[in-house]
CSV table of C-alpha atoms and ligand atoms in Angstrom, one decimal:
chain,number,residue,atom,x,y,z
A,1,MET,CA,-157.4,10.4,-112.8
A,2,GLY,CA,-158.7,13.2,-110.4
A,3,LYS,CA,-159.8,13.2,-106.4
A,4,ILE,CA,-163.3,13.0,-106.4
A,5,ILE,CA,-165.5,13.5,-103.2
A,6,LEU,CA,-169.1,12.3,-102.9
A,7,THR,CA,-171.3,12.5,-100.0
A,8,GLY,CA,-174.7,13.3,-99.0
A,9,ASP,CA,-177.4,13.5,-96.4
A,10,ARG,CA,-181.2,12.3,-96.3
A,11,PRO,CA,-183.4,15.3,-96.0
A,12,THR,CA,-185.4,14.5,-93.3
A,13,GLY,CA,-185.7,17.7,-91.6
A,14,GLN,CA,-183.1,20.4,-90.6
A,15,LEU,CA,-179.5,19.8,-90.0
A,16,HIS,CA,-178.2,20.3,-86.3
A,17,LEU,CA,-174.9,20.7,-84.6
A,18,GLY,CA,-174.3,16.6,-84.8
A,19,HIS,CA,-174.6,17.0,-88.5
A,20,TYR,CA,-172.2,19.8,-88.2
A,21,VAL,CA,-169.5,18.4,-86.2
A,22,GLY,CA,-169.6,15.1,-87.6
A,23,SER,CA,-169.6,16.1,-91.2
A,24,LEU,CA,-170.7,19.5,-92.3
A,25,ARG,CA,-167.7,21.6,-91.0
A,26,ARG,CA,-165.5,18.9,-92.5
A,27,ARG,CA,-166.7,19.3,-95.9
A,28,VAL,CA,-166.1,23.0,-95.7
A,29,SER,CA,-162.6,22.4,-94.6
A,30,LEU,CA,-162.0,19.8,-97.3
A,31,GLN,CA,-163.7,22.1,-100.2
A,32,ASP,CA,-161.6,25.1,-98.8
A,33,SER,CA,-158.2,22.8,-98.9
A,34,GLY,CA,-158.2,23.3,-102.7
A,35,GLU,CA,-157.2,19.5,-102.6
A,36,TYR,CA,-160.2,17.8,-104.9
A,37,ASP,CA,-160.8,18.3,-108.3
A,38,GLU,CA,-164.5,17.9,-108.0
A,39,ILE,CA,-167.0,17.5,-104.9
A,40,PHE,CA,-170.2,16.4,-105.1
A,41,ILE,CA,-172.9,16.6,-102.4
A,42,MET,CA,-175.8,14.7,-102.5
A,43,ILE,CA,-179.4,15.8,-101.0
A,44,ALA,CA,-180.4,11.9,-100.9
A,45,ASP,CA,-184.7,12.4,-101.2
A,46,ALA,CA,-184.9,9.1,-103.1
A,47,GLN,CA,-183.1,7.4,-100.0
A,48,ALA,CA,-185.3,9.5,-97.6
A,49,LEU,CA,-188.2,7.9,-99.2
A,50,THR,CA,-187.3,4.6,-98.6
A,51,ASP,CA,-188.8,4.9,-95.2
A,52,ASN,CA,-190.9,7.9,-95.7
A,53,ALA,CA,-193.0,6.8,-98.7
A,54,ASP,CA,-196.1,7.9,-97.1
A,55,ASN,CA,-194.6,11.3,-96.4
A,56,PRO,CA,-193.4,12.8,-99.7
A,57,GLU,CA,-194.1,16.3,-98.2
A,58,LYS,CA,-191.8,16.2,-95.6
A,59,ILE,CA,-188.9,15.2,-97.9
A,60,ARG,CA,-189.7,18.0,-100.3
A,61,GLN,CA,-189.8,20.6,-97.8
A,62,SER,CA,-186.4,19.2,-96.1
A,63,ILE,CA,-184.8,19.8,-99.4
A,64,LEU,CA,-184.8,23.5,-99.3
A,65,GLU,CA,-183.7,23.1,-95.6
A,66,VAL,CA,-181.0,21.3,-96.2
A,67,ALA,CA,-179.6,23.2,-99.2
A,68,THR,CA,-179.9,26.3,-97.3
A,69,ASP,CA,-178.0,24.7,-94.3
A,70,TYR,CA,-175.4,23.9,-96.7
A,71,LEU,CA,-175.1,27.4,-98.1
A,72,ALA,CA,-175.1,28.5,-94.5
A,73,VAL,CA,-172.2,26.5,-93.1
A,74,GLY,CA,-170.0,27.7,-96.1
A,75,LEU,CA,-170.4,25.5,-98.9
A,76,ASP,CA,-169.7,27.4,-102.1
A,77,PRO,CA,-171.9,26.5,-105.2
A,78,GLU,CA,-168.9,27.6,-107.3
A,79,GLN,CA,-166.4,24.8,-105.9
A,80,THR,CA,-169.3,22.5,-104.8
A,81,THR,CA,-171.7,20.6,-106.8
A,82,ILE,CA,-175.1,20.1,-105.0
A,83,LEU,CA,-177.2,17.7,-106.3
A,84,ILE,CA,-180.8,16.1,-106.0
A,85,GLN,CA,-180.7,12.4,-106.0
A,86,SER,CA,-184.3,11.7,-107.4
A,87,GLN,CA,-183.8,13.8,-110.4
A,88,ILE,CA,-180.9,11.9,-111.8
A,89,PRO,CA,-182.5,8.8,-113.4
A,90,GLU,CA,-179.1,7.3,-114.4
A,91,LEU,CA,-178.8,6.6,-110.9
A,92,PHE,CA,-181.4,4.1,-110.7
A,93,GLU,CA,-180.4,2.4,-114.1
A,94,LEU,CA,-177.0,1.8,-112.3
A,95,THR,CA,-178.9,0.2,-109.0
A,96,THR,CA,-180.8,-2.1,-111.2
A,97,TYR,CA,-177.6,-3.7,-112.6
A,98,TYR,CA,-175.9,-3.5,-109.3
A,99,LEU,CA,-178.7,-5.4,-107.4
A,100,ASN,CA,-177.6,-8.4,-109.4
A,101,LEU,CA,-174.1,-8.5,-107.6
A,102,VAL,CA,-175.4,-8.6,-104.3
A,103,THR,CA,-177.2,-11.6,-102.1
A,104,VAL,CA,-180.2,-11.0,-99.9
A,105,ALA,CA,-177.8,-13.0,-97.2
A,106,ARG,CA,-175.3,-10.1,-97.6
A,107,LEU,CA,-177.8,-7.2,-97.1
A,108,GLU,CA,-179.2,-9.3,-94.2
A,109,ARG,CA,-175.6,-9.0,-92.5
A,110,ASN,CA,-175.2,-5.4,-93.2
A,111,PRO,CA,-175.2,-4.1,-89.7
A,112,THR,CA,-176.4,-0.6,-90.5
A,113,VAL,CA,-179.6,-1.6,-92.4
A,114,LYS,CA,-179.9,-4.2,-89.3
A,115,SER,CA,-179.9,-1.7,-86.9
A,116,GLU,CA,-181.9,1.0,-88.7
A,117,ILE,CA,-184.6,-2.0,-89.3
A,118,LYS,CA,-184.7,-2.3,-85.3
A,119,THR,CA,-184.9,1.3,-84.3
A,120,ARG,CA,-187.9,1.8,-87.3
A,121,GLU,CA,-189.7,-1.1,-85.8
A,122,PHE,CA,-190.0,-2.7,-89.2
A,123,ASN,CA,-190.5,-5.9,-87.9
A,124,GLN,CA,-191.6,-8.1,-90.7
A,125,SER,CA,-192.6,-5.1,-93.0
A,126,VAL,CA,-189.3,-3.9,-94.4
A,127,PRO,CA,-190.0,-2.1,-97.6
A,128,VAL,CA,-187.8,-3.6,-100.2
A,129,GLY,CA,-186.5,0.0,-101.4
A,130,PHE,CA,-185.0,0.3,-97.8
A,131,PHE,CA,-183.7,-3.0,-97.4
A,132,THR,CA,-181.9,-2.6,-100.8
A,133,TYR,CA,-180.8,1.2,-100.3
A,134,PRO,CA,-177.0,0.1,-99.4
A,135,ILE,CA,-177.0,-0.9,-103.3
A,136,SER,CA,-178.6,2.6,-104.4
A,137,GLN,CA,-176.0,4.2,-102.4
A,138,ALA,CA,-173.1,2.3,-104.3
A,139,ALA,CA,-174.8,3.9,-107.2
A,140,ASP,CA,-174.5,7.5,-105.6
A,141,ILE,CA,-170.9,6.9,-104.9
A,142,THR,CA,-170.1,5.1,-108.5
A,143,ALA,CA,-172.0,7.4,-110.7
A,144,PHE,CA,-169.9,10.4,-109.6
A,145,GLN,CA,-166.6,8.3,-109.8
A,146,ALA,CA,-165.9,9.4,-106.2
A,147,THR,CA,-162.5,8.4,-104.7
A,148,THR,CA,-163.2,9.9,-101.5
A,149,VAL,CA,-166.3,9.5,-99.4
A,150,PRO,CA,-166.3,11.7,-96.2
A,151,VAL,CA,-168.8,10.1,-93.7
A,152,GLY,CA,-169.4,9.0,-90.1
A,153,GLU,CA,-168.5,5.5,-88.8
A,154,ASP,CA,-172.1,4.5,-89.0
A,155,GLN,CA,-171.9,4.7,-93.0
A,156,ALA,CA,-168.8,2.3,-92.9
A,157,PRO,CA,-171.0,-0.7,-93.6
A,158,MET,CA,-172.1,1.0,-96.9
A,159,LEU,CA,-168.8,1.8,-98.0
A,160,GLU,CA,-167.8,-1.8,-97.5
A,161,GLN,CA,-171.1,-2.7,-99.7
A,162,THR,CA,-170.1,-0.1,-102.2
A,163,ARG,CA,-166.2,-1.4,-102.5
A,164,GLU,CA,-167.7,-5.1,-102.8
A,165,ILE,CA,-169.6,-4.0,-106.0
A,166,VAL,CA,-166.9,-2.2,-107.4
A,167,HIS,CA,-164.7,-5.1,-107.0
A,168,LYS,CA,-167.3,-7.8,-108.3
A,169,PHE,CA,-168.5,-5.1,-111.4
A,170,ASN,CA,-164.7,-5.0,-112.6
A,171,THR,CA,-164.0,-8.6,-112.0
A,172,VAL,CA,-167.2,-9.9,-114.2
A,173,TYR,CA,-167.1,-7.1,-116.6
A,174,GLY,CA,-163.9,-5.6,-116.7
A,175,GLU,CA,-162.4,-2.4,-114.9
A,176,THR,CA,-164.9,0.2,-115.1
A,177,LEU,CA,-165.8,1.4,-112.0
A,178,VAL,CA,-163.7,3.6,-109.6
A,179,MET,CA,-162.8,2.0,-106.3
A,180,PRO,CA,-163.9,4.5,-103.3
A,181,ASN,CA,-162.5,5.0,-100.0
A,182,ILE,CA,-163.9,6.5,-96.8
A,183,LEU,CA,-162.7,9.4,-95.0
A,184,LEU,CA,-163.5,9.5,-91.4
A,185,PRO,CA,-163.7,12.1,-89.1
A,186,GLU,CA,-160.7,13.2,-87.7
A,187,LYS,CA,-161.8,12.5,-84.0
A,188,LYS,CA,-164.2,9.6,-82.6
A,189,LEU,CA,-166.2,12.1,-80.6
A,190,TRP,CA,-167.2,14.0,-83.3
A,191,ALA,CA,-168.6,10.9,-85.1
A,192,ARG,CA,-171.5,11.1,-82.5
A,193,LEU,CA,-172.4,14.1,-80.7
A,194,PRO,CA,-174.9,13.5,-77.8
A,195,GLY,CA,-178.3,15.3,-77.6
A,196,THR,CA,-178.4,17.9,-74.9
A,197,ASP,CA,-180.4,15.9,-72.6
A,198,GLY,CA,-177.1,13.2,-72.4
A,199,LYS,CA,-178.9,10.9,-74.7
A,200,ALA,CA,-176.6,9.1,-77.1
A,201,LYS,CA,-178.8,9.9,-79.9
A,202,MET,CA,-180.0,13.3,-81.1
A,203,SER,CA,-183.5,13.2,-82.1
A,204,LYS,CA,-186.2,15.4,-83.2
A,205,SER,CA,-189.0,13.4,-81.4
A,206,LEU,CA,-186.9,13.9,-78.3
A,207,GLY,CA,-186.2,17.5,-78.6
A,208,ASN,CA,-182.7,17.4,-77.6
A,209,CYS,CA,-181.2,18.8,-80.9
A,210,ILE,CA,-179.6,22.2,-81.5
A,211,TYR,CA,-180.4,23.2,-85.0
A,212,LEU,CA,-178.3,25.4,-87.2
A,213,ALA,CA,-181.3,27.4,-88.0
A,214,GLU,CA,-182.0,28.2,-84.4
A,215,SER,CA,-182.1,31.8,-83.2
A,216,ALA,CA,-179.2,32.8,-80.7
A,217,ALA,CA,-181.8,33.1,-77.9
A,218,GLU,CA,-183.2,29.5,-78.6
A,219,VAL,CA,-179.6,28.0,-78.4
A,220,LYS,CA,-178.8,29.6,-75.2
A,221,LYS,CA,-182.2,28.3,-73.5
A,222,LYS,CA,-181.0,24.7,-74.7
A,223,VAL,CA,-177.5,25.3,-73.5
A,224,MET,CA,-178.6,26.4,-69.9
A,225,SER,CA,-180.4,23.4,-69.6
A,226,MET,CA,-178.0,21.0,-70.7
A,227,TYR,CA,-177.6,17.6,-69.0
A,228,THR,CA,-174.3,18.0,-66.5
A,229,ASP,CA,-173.1,15.7,-63.7
A,230,PRO,CA,-176.2,14.8,-61.8
A,231,ASN,CA,-174.2,14.5,-58.5
A,232,HIS,CA,-172.6,18.0,-58.9
A,233,ILE,CA,-175.2,19.6,-56.7
A,234,ARG,CA,-173.1,22.6,-54.9
A,235,VAL,CA,-170.7,24.6,-56.6
A,236,SER,CA,-168.0,23.0,-54.3
A,237,ASP,CA,-168.5,19.6,-55.0
A,238,PRO,CA,-166.4,17.5,-57.6
A,239,GLY,CA,-167.6,17.2,-61.0
A,240,ARG,CA,-167.4,14.7,-63.6
A,241,VAL,CA,-166.7,15.8,-67.0
A,242,GLU,CA,-167.2,12.1,-68.6
A,243,GLY,CA,-170.9,11.8,-69.7
A,244,ASN,CA,-171.3,15.8,-68.9
A,245,VAL,CA,-172.7,17.2,-72.2
A,246,VAL,CA,-171.4,20.8,-71.8
A,247,PHE,CA,-167.9,19.5,-71.6
A,248,THR,CA,-168.7,17.0,-74.7
A,249,TYR,CA,-169.8,19.9,-76.7
A,250,LEU,CA,-166.7,22.1,-75.2
A,251,ASP,CA,-164.8,19.3,-76.5
A,252,ALA,CA,-166.2,19.6,-80.2
A,253,PHE,CA,-166.3,23.1,-80.2
A,254,ALA,CA,-163.7,25.2,-77.8
A,255,ALA,CA,-160.3,26.2,-78.8
A,256,ASP,CA,-157.6,27.9,-76.8
A,257,GLU,CA,-158.0,31.1,-78.3
A,258,HIS,CA,-161.6,31.0,-76.9
A,259,PHE,CA,-160.0,30.7,-73.7
A,260,GLN,CA,-157.5,33.4,-74.5
A,261,THR,CA,-160.5,35.8,-75.4
A,262,LEU,CA,-163.5,34.7,-73.2
A,263,TRP,CA,-162.3,33.2,-70.0
A,264,PRO,CA,-158.5,33.9,-69.6
A,265,ASP,CA,-158.6,32.4,-66.2
A,266,TYR,CA,-157.8,29.1,-67.7
A,267,ALA,CA,-155.4,28.4,-70.4
A,268,ASN,CA,-157.5,25.7,-71.8
A,269,LEU,CA,-160.1,22.9,-71.9
A,270,SER,CA,-157.9,20.7,-69.7
A,271,GLU,CA,-157.7,23.4,-67.1
A,272,LEU,CA,-161.2,23.9,-66.9
A,273,LYS,CA,-161.7,20.3,-66.8
A,274,ALA,CA,-159.3,20.0,-63.9
A,275,HIS,CA,-161.0,22.6,-61.8
A,276,TYR,CA,-164.3,21.2,-62.5
A,277,ARG,CA,-162.9,18.0,-61.2
A,278,ARG,CA,-161.7,19.4,-58.0
A,279,GLY,CA,-164.9,21.2,-57.5
A,280,GLY,CA,-165.6,24.8,-56.8
A,281,LEU,CA,-166.4,25.6,-60.1
A,282,GLY,CA,-170.5,25.7,-60.9
A,283,ASP,CA,-172.1,24.5,-64.0
A,284,VAL,CA,-173.6,28.0,-64.7
A,285,LYS,CA,-170.2,29.6,-65.7
A,286,VAL,CA,-169.3,26.4,-67.7
A,287,LYS,CA,-172.6,26.7,-69.8
A,288,LYS,CA,-172.4,30.8,-70.5
A,289,PHE,CA,-169.0,29.9,-71.8
A,290,LEU,CA,-170.0,27.3,-73.7
A,291,ASN,CA,-172.8,29.4,-74.9
A,292,ARG,CA,-170.2,32.1,-76.1
A,293,VAL,CA,-168.1,29.8,-78.0
A,294,LEU,CA,-171.1,28.6,-79.9
A,295,GLU,CA,-172.4,32.2,-80.8
A,296,ILE,CA,-169.0,32.7,-82.2
A,297,GLU,CA,-169.1,29.5,-84.3
A,298,LEU,CA,-173.0,30.0,-85.3
A,299,ASP,CA,-173.3,33.9,-86.0
A,300,PRO,CA,-171.5,33.8,-89.0
A,301,ILE,CA,-174.0,30.8,-89.9
A,302,ARG,CA,-177.0,32.2,-88.8
A,303,GLN,CA,-176.2,35.7,-90.7
A,304,ARG,CA,-175.5,33.5,-94.1
A,305,ARG,CA,-178.6,31.7,-93.6
A,306,ALA,CA,-180.8,35.0,-93.1
A,307,GLU,CA,-179.3,36.3,-96.3
A,308,TRP,CA,-180.3,32.8,-98.1
A,309,SER,CA,-183.6,32.6,-96.8
A,310,GLY,CA,-184.6,36.0,-98.9
A,311,ARG,CA,-183.2,34.2,-102.2
A,312,ILE,CA,-185.1,30.8,-102.3
A,313,PRO,CA,-185.3,31.1,-106.4
A,314,GLU,CA,-181.5,31.4,-106.5
A,315,ILE,CA,-181.2,28.2,-104.4
A,316,VAL,CA,-183.3,26.4,-106.5
A,317,GLU,CA,-181.1,27.3,-109.4
A,318,ILE,CA,-178.3,26.3,-107.9
A,319,LEU,CA,-179.8,22.9,-107.4
A,320,LYS,CA,-180.8,22.8,-110.5
A,321,VAL,CA,-177.5,23.9,-112.1
A,322,GLY,CA,-175.7,21.4,-109.7
A,323,THR,CA,-177.9,18.4,-110.6
A,324,ALA,CA,-177.7,18.7,-114.5
A,325,LYS,CA,-174.1,19.2,-113.9
A,326,ALA,CA,-173.8,16.1,-111.7
A,327,ARG,CA,-176.0,14.1,-114.1
A,328,GLU,CA,-173.6,14.5,-116.9
A,329,LYS,CA,-171.2,12.8,-115.0
A,330,ALA,CA,-173.3,10.0,-113.7
A,331,ALA,CA,-174.6,9.5,-117.6
A,332,GLU,CA,-170.9,9.2,-118.6
A,333,THR,CA,-170.7,6.4,-116.1
A,334,LEU,CA,-174.0,5.0,-117.1
A,335,GLN,CA,-172.7,4.6,-120.6
A,336,ALA,CA,-169.5,2.9,-119.4
A,337,VAL,CA,-171.3,0.4,-117.5
A,338,LYS,CA,-173.3,-0.4,-120.6
A,339,GLU,CA,-170.6,-0.6,-122.9
A,340,ALA,CA,-168.6,-2.8,-120.0
A,341,MET,CA,-171.8,-5.1,-120.1
A,342,GLN,CA,-172.4,-5.1,-123.6
A,343,ILE,CA,-175.9,-3.8,-123.3
A,344,ASP,CA,-175.7,-0.8,-125.3
A,345,TYR,CA,-177.4,-2.4,-128.1
A,346,PHE,CA,-177.9,0.7,-130.1
A,347,GLY,CA,-174.3,2.0,-129.4
A,348,ASP,CA,-170.8,0.4,-129.9
A,349,ASN,CA,-172.3,-3.1,-129.0
A,350,TYR,CA,-174.9,-2.7,-131.9
A,351,LEU,CA,-177.4,-5.5,-131.5
A,352,GLY,CA,-176.9,-6.5,-135.1
A,353,ASN,CA,-173.4,-6.9,-134.8
A,354,ASN,CA,-172.7,-10.5,-135.4
A,355,PHE,CA,-175.6,-11.3,-137.9
B,1,LIG,N1,-176.9,7.0,-96.2
B,1,LIG,C1,-176.4,8.4,-95.9
B,1,LIG,C2,-177.2,9.1,-94.5
B,1,LIG,O1,-178.0,8.5,-93.8
B,1,LIG,C3,-176.7,9.4,-97.0
B,1,LIG,C4,-176.4,9.0,-98.0
B,1,LIG,C5,-176.9,8.8,-99.4
B,1,LIG,C6,-174.7,9.2,-98.8
B,1,LIG,N2,-176.1,8.5,-100.3
B,1,LIG,C7,-174.9,9.0,-99.8
B,1,LIG,C8,-173.6,9.2,-98.1
B,1,LIG,C9,-173.8,8.6,-100.8
B,1,LIG,C10,-172.4,9.4,-98.6
B,1,LIG,C11,-172.5,8.7,-99.9
B,1,LIG,O2,-176.7,10.0,-93.7
């Protein structure tokens, strides 16, 4: 049996640096490692609709945004299958059968669902589809027989839930589904990049995200106004690097080579931090350096984005072909599930059998 990756995103807007550091960059390196037999990346529009039922237009528009971001960061459709969740009905059939293997109490305990219900202020009006999306996510993962699911820490409860469903299914109906493993980000910091204002969460409404699609000038403006250390007033003052967004971003992006080429006064980030802590180093210099580092990382992404943005029909075709290929795999799994449950009434478990 092969090594198969499945992961995905809800298309609710453009992807930003948080997505890039937390998952996109990793996906590209997993793709380029050549260690995986198949890689599926899902645009989870049906999941996005579970809390956006009144705004399908937003989801529809975000699908192409997200797909273009994928291509721009270097996901290669020859190696990575990009698919649209809602166009694979087999996923929803699987979900129906898995719903019976999970209790309401178990879902109510799911920490991700709990906190999402809070932040969305659903109170007593939680849509049933939203409440049960972890089960639909189990269908996503098992349909593609994923062995490996690279996601952030916030998705760990989803994987836990999926593993329970797989265990339960295989116990009740016989060994059928593949047990998936989570692949967490290599460093904790990468799991959640803060907003440019220092707030833990990046959000469109707070205007504190840097988007992959932004121009170099826009990025520079955001970097130059980043939250640093409010007590670092004069250049000569000692500064704090903890909770200082500029340094957090440098932690995520700066490599020793960047110092060699851009700022040879320092060998690496620790030396720069030491100087900042001692005092005598101004924020503007550090911000300018971060901006250059980000330019180096983002320029190729921007260039690829510009190339792809003139080729929308090709992107749609990539999604169509990817979805069709993914559907075959999901159909294979659904067939195995139906056989295990003996509900393939017109197939091997023909309804007329014992009569
Ligand atoms: N829940 C994931 C998120 O909000 C998106 C997602 C949907 C997903 N289906 C998935 C992630 C399957 C991994 C595997 O980011």
